[in-house]
Coordinates of C-alpha atoms and ligand atoms in Angstrom, one line a residue:
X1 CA -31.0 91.3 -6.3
X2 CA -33.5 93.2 -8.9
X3 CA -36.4 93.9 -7.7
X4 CA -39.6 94.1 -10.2
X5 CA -43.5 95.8 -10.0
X6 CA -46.0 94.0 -12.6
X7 CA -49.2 95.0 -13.5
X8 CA -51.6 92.0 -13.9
X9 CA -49.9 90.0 -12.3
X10 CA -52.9 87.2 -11.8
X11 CA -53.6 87.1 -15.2
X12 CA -52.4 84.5 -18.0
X13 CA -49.0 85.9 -19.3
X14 CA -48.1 87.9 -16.2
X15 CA -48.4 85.1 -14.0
X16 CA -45.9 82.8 -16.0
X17 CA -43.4 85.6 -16.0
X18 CA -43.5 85.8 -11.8
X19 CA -42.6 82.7 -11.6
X20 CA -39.7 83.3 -14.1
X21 CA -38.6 86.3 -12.2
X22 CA -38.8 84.6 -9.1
X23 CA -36.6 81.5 -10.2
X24 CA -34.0 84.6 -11.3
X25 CA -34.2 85.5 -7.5
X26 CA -35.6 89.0 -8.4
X27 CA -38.2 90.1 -5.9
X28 CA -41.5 90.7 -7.4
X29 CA -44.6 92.9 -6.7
X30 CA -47.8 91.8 -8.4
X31 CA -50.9 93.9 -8.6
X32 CA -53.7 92.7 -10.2
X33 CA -57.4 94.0 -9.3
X34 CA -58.5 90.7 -10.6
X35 CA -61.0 91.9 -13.5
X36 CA -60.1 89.3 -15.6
X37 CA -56.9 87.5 -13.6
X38 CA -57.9 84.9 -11.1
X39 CA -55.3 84.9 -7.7
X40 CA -55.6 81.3 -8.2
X41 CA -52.9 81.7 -11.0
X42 CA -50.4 83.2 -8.2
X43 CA -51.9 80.9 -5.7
X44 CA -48.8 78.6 -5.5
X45 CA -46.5 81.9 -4.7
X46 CA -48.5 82.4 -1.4
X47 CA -45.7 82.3 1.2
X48 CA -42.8 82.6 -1.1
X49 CA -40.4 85.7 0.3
X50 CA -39.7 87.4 -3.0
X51 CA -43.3 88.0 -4.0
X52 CA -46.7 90.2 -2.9
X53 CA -49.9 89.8 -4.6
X54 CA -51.1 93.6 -4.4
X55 CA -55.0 94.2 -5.1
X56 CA -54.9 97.5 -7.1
X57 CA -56.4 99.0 -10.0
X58 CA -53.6 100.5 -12.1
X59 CA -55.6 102.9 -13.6
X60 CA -55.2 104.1 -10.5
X61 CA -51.7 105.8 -9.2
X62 CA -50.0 103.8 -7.1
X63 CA -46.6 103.8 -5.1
X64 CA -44.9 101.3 -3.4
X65 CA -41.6 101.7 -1.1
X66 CA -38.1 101.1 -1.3
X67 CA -35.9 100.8 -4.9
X68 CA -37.5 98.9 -7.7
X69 CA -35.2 98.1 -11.0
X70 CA -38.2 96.9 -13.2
X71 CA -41.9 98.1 -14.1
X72 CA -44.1 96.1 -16.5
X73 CA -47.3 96.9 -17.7
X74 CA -49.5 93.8 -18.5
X75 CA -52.6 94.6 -17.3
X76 CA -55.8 94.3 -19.4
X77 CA -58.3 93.0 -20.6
X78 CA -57.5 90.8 -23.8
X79 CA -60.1 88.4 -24.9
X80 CA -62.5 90.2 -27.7
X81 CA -65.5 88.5 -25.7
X82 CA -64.4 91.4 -23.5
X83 CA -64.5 94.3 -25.6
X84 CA -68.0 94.9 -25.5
X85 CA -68.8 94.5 -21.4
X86 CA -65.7 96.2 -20.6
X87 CA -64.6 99.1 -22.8
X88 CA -64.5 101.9 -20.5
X89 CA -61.6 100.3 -18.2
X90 CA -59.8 99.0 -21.1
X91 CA -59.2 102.4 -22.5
X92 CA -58.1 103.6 -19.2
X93 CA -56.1 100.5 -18.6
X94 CA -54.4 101.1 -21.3
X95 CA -53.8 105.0 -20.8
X96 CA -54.0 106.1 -17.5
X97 CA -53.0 102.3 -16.7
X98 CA -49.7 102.6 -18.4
X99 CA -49.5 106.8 -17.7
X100 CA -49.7 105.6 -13.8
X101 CA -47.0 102.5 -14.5
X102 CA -44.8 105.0 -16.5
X103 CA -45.3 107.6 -13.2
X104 CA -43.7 104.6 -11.3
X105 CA -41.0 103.6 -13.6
X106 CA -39.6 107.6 -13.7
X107 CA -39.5 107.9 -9.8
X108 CA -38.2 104.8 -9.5
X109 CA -35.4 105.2 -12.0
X110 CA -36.7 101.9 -13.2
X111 CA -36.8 100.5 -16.6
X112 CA -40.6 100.0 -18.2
X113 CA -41.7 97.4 -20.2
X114 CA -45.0 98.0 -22.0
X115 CA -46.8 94.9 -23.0
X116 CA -48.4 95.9 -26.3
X117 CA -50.4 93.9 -28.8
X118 CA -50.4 92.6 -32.5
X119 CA -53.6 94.2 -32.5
X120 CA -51.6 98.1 -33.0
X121 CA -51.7 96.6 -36.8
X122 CA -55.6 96.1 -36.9
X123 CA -56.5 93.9 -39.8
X124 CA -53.2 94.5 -41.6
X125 CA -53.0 95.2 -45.2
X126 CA -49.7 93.8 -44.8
X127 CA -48.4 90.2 -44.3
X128 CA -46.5 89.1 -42.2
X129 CA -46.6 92.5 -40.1
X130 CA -43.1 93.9 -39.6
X131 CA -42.7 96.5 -36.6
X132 CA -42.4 99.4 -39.1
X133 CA -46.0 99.1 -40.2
X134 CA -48.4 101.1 -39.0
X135 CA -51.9 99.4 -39.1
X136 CA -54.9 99.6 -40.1
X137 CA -57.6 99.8 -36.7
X138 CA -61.0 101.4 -36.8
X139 CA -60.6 103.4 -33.8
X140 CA -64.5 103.3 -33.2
X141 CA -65.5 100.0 -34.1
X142 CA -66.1 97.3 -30.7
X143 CA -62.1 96.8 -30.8
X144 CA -61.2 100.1 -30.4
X145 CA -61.2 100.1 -27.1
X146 CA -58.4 97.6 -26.8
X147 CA -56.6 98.5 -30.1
X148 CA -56.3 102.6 -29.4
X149 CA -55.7 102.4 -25.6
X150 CA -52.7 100.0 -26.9
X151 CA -51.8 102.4 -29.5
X152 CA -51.8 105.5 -26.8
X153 CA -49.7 103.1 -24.4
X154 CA -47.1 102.9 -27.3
X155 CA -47.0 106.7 -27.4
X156 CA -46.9 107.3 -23.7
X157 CA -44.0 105.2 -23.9
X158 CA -42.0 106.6 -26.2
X159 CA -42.9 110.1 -25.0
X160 CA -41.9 109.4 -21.7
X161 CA -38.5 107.8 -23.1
X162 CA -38.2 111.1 -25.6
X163 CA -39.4 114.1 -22.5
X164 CA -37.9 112.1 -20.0
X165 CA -34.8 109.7 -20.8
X166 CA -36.7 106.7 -19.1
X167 CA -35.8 103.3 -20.4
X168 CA -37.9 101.9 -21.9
X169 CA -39.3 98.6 -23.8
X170 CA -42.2 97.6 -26.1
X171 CA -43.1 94.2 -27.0
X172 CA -46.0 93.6 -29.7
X173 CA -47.2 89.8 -28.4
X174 CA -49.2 87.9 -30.7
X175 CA -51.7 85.5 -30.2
X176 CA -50.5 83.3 -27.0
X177 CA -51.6 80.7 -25.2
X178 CA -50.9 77.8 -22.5
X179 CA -51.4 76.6 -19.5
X180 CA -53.6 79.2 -17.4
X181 CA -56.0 80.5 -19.7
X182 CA -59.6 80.4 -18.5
X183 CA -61.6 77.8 -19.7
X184 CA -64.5 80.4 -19.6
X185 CA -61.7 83.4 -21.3
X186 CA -63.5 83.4 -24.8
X187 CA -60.4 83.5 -26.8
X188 CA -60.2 80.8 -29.4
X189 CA -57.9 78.2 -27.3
X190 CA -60.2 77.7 -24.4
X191 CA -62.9 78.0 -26.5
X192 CA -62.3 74.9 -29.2
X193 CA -61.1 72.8 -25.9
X194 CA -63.8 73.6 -23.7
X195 CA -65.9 72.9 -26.3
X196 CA -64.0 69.8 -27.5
X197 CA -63.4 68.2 -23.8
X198 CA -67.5 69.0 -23.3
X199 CA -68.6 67.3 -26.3
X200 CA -70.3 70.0 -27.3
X201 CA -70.0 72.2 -31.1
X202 CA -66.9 73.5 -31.7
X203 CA -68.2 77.5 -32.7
X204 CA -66.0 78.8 -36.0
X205 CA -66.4 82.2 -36.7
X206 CA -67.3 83.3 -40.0
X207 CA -66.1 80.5 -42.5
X208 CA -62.8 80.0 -40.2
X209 CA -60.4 81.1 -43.6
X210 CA -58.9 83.8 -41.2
X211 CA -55.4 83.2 -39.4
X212 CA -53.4 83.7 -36.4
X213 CA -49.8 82.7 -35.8
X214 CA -50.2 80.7 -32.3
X215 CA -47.3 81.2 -29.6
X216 CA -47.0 79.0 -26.8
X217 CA -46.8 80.8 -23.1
X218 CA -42.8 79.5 -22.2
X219 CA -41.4 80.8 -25.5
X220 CA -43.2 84.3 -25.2
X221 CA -42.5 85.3 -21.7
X222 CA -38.6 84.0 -22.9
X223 CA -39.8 86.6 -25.6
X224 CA -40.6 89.0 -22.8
X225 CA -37.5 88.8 -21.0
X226 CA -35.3 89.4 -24.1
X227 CA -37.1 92.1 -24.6
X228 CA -36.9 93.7 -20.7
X229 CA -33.0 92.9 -20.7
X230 CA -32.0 94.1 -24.7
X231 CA -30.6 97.2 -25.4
X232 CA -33.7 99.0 -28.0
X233 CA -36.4 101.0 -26.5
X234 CA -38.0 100.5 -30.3
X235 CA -40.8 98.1 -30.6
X236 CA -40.6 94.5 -31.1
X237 CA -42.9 91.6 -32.3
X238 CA -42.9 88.2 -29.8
X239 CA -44.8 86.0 -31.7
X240 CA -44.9 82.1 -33.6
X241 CA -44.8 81.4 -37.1
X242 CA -47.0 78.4 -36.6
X243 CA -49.9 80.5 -38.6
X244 CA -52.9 78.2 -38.9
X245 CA -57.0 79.3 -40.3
X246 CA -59.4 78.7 -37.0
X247 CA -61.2 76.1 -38.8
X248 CA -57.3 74.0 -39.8
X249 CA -57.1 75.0 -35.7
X250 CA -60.7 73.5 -34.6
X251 CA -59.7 70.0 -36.6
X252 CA -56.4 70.1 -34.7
X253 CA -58.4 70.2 -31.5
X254 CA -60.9 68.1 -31.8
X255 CA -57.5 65.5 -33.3
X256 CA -56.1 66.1 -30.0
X257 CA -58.5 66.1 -27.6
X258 CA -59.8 62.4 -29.3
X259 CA -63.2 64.4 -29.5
X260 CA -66.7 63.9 -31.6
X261 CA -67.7 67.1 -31.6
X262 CA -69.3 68.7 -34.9
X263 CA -67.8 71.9 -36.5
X264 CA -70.5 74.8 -35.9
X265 CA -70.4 78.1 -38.1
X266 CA -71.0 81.6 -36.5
X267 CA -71.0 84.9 -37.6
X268 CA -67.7 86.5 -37.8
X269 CA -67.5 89.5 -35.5
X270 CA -66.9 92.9 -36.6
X271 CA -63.7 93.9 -37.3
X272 CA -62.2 90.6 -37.2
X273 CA -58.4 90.8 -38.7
X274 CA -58.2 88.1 -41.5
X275 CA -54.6 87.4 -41.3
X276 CA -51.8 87.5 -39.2
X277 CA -48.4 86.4 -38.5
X278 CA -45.4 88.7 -37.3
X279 CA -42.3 89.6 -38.8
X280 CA -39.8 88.6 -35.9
X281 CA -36.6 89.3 -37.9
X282 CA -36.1 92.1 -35.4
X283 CA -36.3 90.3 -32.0
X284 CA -34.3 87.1 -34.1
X285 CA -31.3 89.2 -34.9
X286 CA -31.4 91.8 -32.1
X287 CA -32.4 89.4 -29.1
X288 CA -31.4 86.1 -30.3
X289 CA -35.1 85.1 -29.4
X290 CA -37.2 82.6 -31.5
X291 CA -40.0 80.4 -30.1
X292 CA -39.0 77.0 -30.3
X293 CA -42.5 75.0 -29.3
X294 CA -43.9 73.5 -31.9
X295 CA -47.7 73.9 -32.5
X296 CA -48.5 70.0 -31.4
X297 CA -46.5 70.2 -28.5
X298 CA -48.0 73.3 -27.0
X299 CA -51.6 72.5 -27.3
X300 CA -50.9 69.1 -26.0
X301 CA -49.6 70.7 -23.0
X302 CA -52.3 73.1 -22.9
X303 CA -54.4 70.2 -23.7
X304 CA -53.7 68.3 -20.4
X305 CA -53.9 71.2 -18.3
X306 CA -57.9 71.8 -19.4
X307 CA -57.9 67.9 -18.9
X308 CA -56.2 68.0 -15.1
X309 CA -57.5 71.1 -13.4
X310 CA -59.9 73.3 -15.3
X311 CA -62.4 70.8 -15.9
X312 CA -61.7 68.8 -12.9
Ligands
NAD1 P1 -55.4 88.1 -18.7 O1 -56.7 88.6 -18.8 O2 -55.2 86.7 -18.3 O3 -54.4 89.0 -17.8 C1 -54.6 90.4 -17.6 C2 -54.5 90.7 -16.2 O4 -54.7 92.1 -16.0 C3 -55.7 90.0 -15.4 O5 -55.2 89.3 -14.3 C4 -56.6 91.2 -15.0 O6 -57.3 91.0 -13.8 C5 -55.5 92.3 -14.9 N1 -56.1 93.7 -15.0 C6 -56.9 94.2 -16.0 N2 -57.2 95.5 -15.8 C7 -56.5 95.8 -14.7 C8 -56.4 97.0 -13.9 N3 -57.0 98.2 -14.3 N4 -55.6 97.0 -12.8 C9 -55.0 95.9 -12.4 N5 -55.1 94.7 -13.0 C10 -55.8 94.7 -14.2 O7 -54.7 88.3 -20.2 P2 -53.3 87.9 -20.8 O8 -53.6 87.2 -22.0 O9 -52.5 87.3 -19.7 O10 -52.8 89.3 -21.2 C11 -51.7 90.0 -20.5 C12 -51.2 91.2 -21.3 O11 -50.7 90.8 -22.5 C13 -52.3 92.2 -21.6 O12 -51.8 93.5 -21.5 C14 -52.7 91.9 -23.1 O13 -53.2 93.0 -23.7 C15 -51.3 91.5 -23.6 N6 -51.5 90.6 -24.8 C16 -51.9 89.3 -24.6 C17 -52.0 88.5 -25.8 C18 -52.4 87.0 -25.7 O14 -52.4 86.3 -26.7 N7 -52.5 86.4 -24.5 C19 -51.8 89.0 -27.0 C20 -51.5 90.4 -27.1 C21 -51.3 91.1 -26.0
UDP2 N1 -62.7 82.4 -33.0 C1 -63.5 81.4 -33.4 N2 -64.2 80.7 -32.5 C2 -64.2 81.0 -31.2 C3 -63.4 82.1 -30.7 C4 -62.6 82.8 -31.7 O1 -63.5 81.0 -34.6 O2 -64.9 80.3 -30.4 C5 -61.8 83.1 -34.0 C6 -62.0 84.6 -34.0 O3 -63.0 85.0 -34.8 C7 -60.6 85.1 -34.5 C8 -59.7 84.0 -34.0 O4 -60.5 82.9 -33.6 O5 -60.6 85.1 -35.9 C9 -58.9 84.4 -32.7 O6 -59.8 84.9 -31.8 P1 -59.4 85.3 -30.3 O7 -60.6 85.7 -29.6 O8 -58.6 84.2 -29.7 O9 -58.3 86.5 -30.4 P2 -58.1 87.7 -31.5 O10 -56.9 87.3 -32.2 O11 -59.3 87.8 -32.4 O12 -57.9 88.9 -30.6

């Protein structure tokens, strides 16, 4: 039986791959400290004999006992509502986070799996983004936080793989969503659904002409797991094609969620990348991964969840 520590474990993504791991019959360690994550996410593992729900900051060290196969890293703040309230622990999330997480992985002879972030190419100057760009991030604008803790948790990883031999694996996600997001998170999903299922203005930043390539939650953390069980310690994208603008995405919503609600401009926040959409050739031919949800079917899904417990 494998046996697996993840960081943020009550968050979003992490969550959906617990229960993953679980159905494997792997043993799984969550630590979250709940900054963002809510234990409600994990809430239906409470008495299951394969998992723990561990409250830890992992910018802390931390050890645990007996043999563990697996380390992943997916603790941190992500929503850009966050970047400005919470900077301070999401640079150290990201590198003494993943330095402590990387720790782990070496004495544990474990492999590591970093979740990184579409956001290592800033507002690309290239579309779609293959892995072998390098970006373009202001690293002291409000998203340099997120974007350059990311960026160091890339190169802790591969230093540790290069000085150390550990095994390791990077995965770039893009844009995700599903069931489990906050209502209140402040990313654009909850956001236009909230806003949609209240009746009130759905808020478009800017003039809504920039894109991102939406990815539902089952196909990514299927991303997640090719990437954990394939054989390159190089970085790959896990990410849709389904690139819509967020004003094509706020008409979609409102469609679907049979709501009146008028369309309401904002300003667009700084640094805001215009485009983007990732090159998956790499996980496609190396993995045999590709997200097979289409667009429709994913919000609806995420659509009734808002409908049957967030707002109930
Ligand atoms: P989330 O906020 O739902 O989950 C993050 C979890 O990490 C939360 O439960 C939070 O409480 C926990 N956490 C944060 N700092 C911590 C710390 N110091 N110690 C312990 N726990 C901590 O967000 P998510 O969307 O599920 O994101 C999960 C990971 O995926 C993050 O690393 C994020 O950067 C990455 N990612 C997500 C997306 C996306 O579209 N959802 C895109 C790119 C990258
Ligand atoms: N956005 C928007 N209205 C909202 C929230 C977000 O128009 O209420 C836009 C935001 O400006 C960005 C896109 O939606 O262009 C995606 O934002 P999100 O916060 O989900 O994540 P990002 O990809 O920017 O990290």
């Amino acid at each position: 039986m494998k046996r697996a520590v993840i960081s943020g474990a009550a968050g979003f993504i992490a969550s959906h791959l617990c229960d993953r791991m679980l159905e494997r019959g792997w043993e799984v360690v969550g630590l979250d400290n709940l900054v963002t994550g809510s234990a409600a996410n994990v809430d239906h593992l409470a008495g299951h004999p394969g998992f723990r729900l561990i409250r830890h900051d992992v910018s802390q060290p931390f050890q645990v006992d007996g043999g563990v196969d697996y380390v992943l890293h997916f603790a941190s703040p992500a929503s850009p509502v966050d970047f400005p309230t919470l900077p301070i622990q999401i640079v150290k999330v990201g590198t003494l986070g993943t330095h402590n997480m990387l720790g782990l992985a070496r004495a544990k002879r474990a492999r590591f799996l970093l979740a990184s972030t579409s956001e290592v190419y800033g507002d690309p100057l290239v579309h779609p983004q293959p892995e072998s760009y390098w970006g373009n991030v202001n690293p002291i604008g409000p998203r340099g936080c997120y974007d350059e803790g990311k960026r160091c948790a890339e190169a802790f990883t591969m230093a540790y793989h290069r000085a150390h031999g550990l095994d390791t694996r990077i995965m770039r996600i893009f844009n995700s969503y599903g069931e489990r997001m906050r209502l209140d998170d402040g990313r654009v999903i909850p956001n236009f659904f909230g806003q949609a299922l209240r009746g009130e203005p759905l808020t478009v930043y800017g003039d809504g002409s920039q894109t991102r390539s939406l990815c539902y939650v089952d196909d990514l953390v299927a991303g997640a797991l090719a990437v954990l069980e394939g054989p390159d310690a190089m970085p790959f994208n896990i990410g849709s094609q389904d690139e819509v603008t967020m004003l094509e995405l706020a008409k979609l919503v409102r469609r679907m969620a049979d709501s009146s609600s008028e369309i309401e401009f904002r300003p667009l926040p700084e640094d805001d990348p215009r485009q983007r959409r990732p090159d998956t050739t790499r996980a496609r031919e190396i993995l045999g991964w590709e997200p097979r949800t289409p667009l429709a079917e994913g919000l609806r899904r995420t659509l009734e969840y808002f409908q049957a417990t967030a707002l109930a």
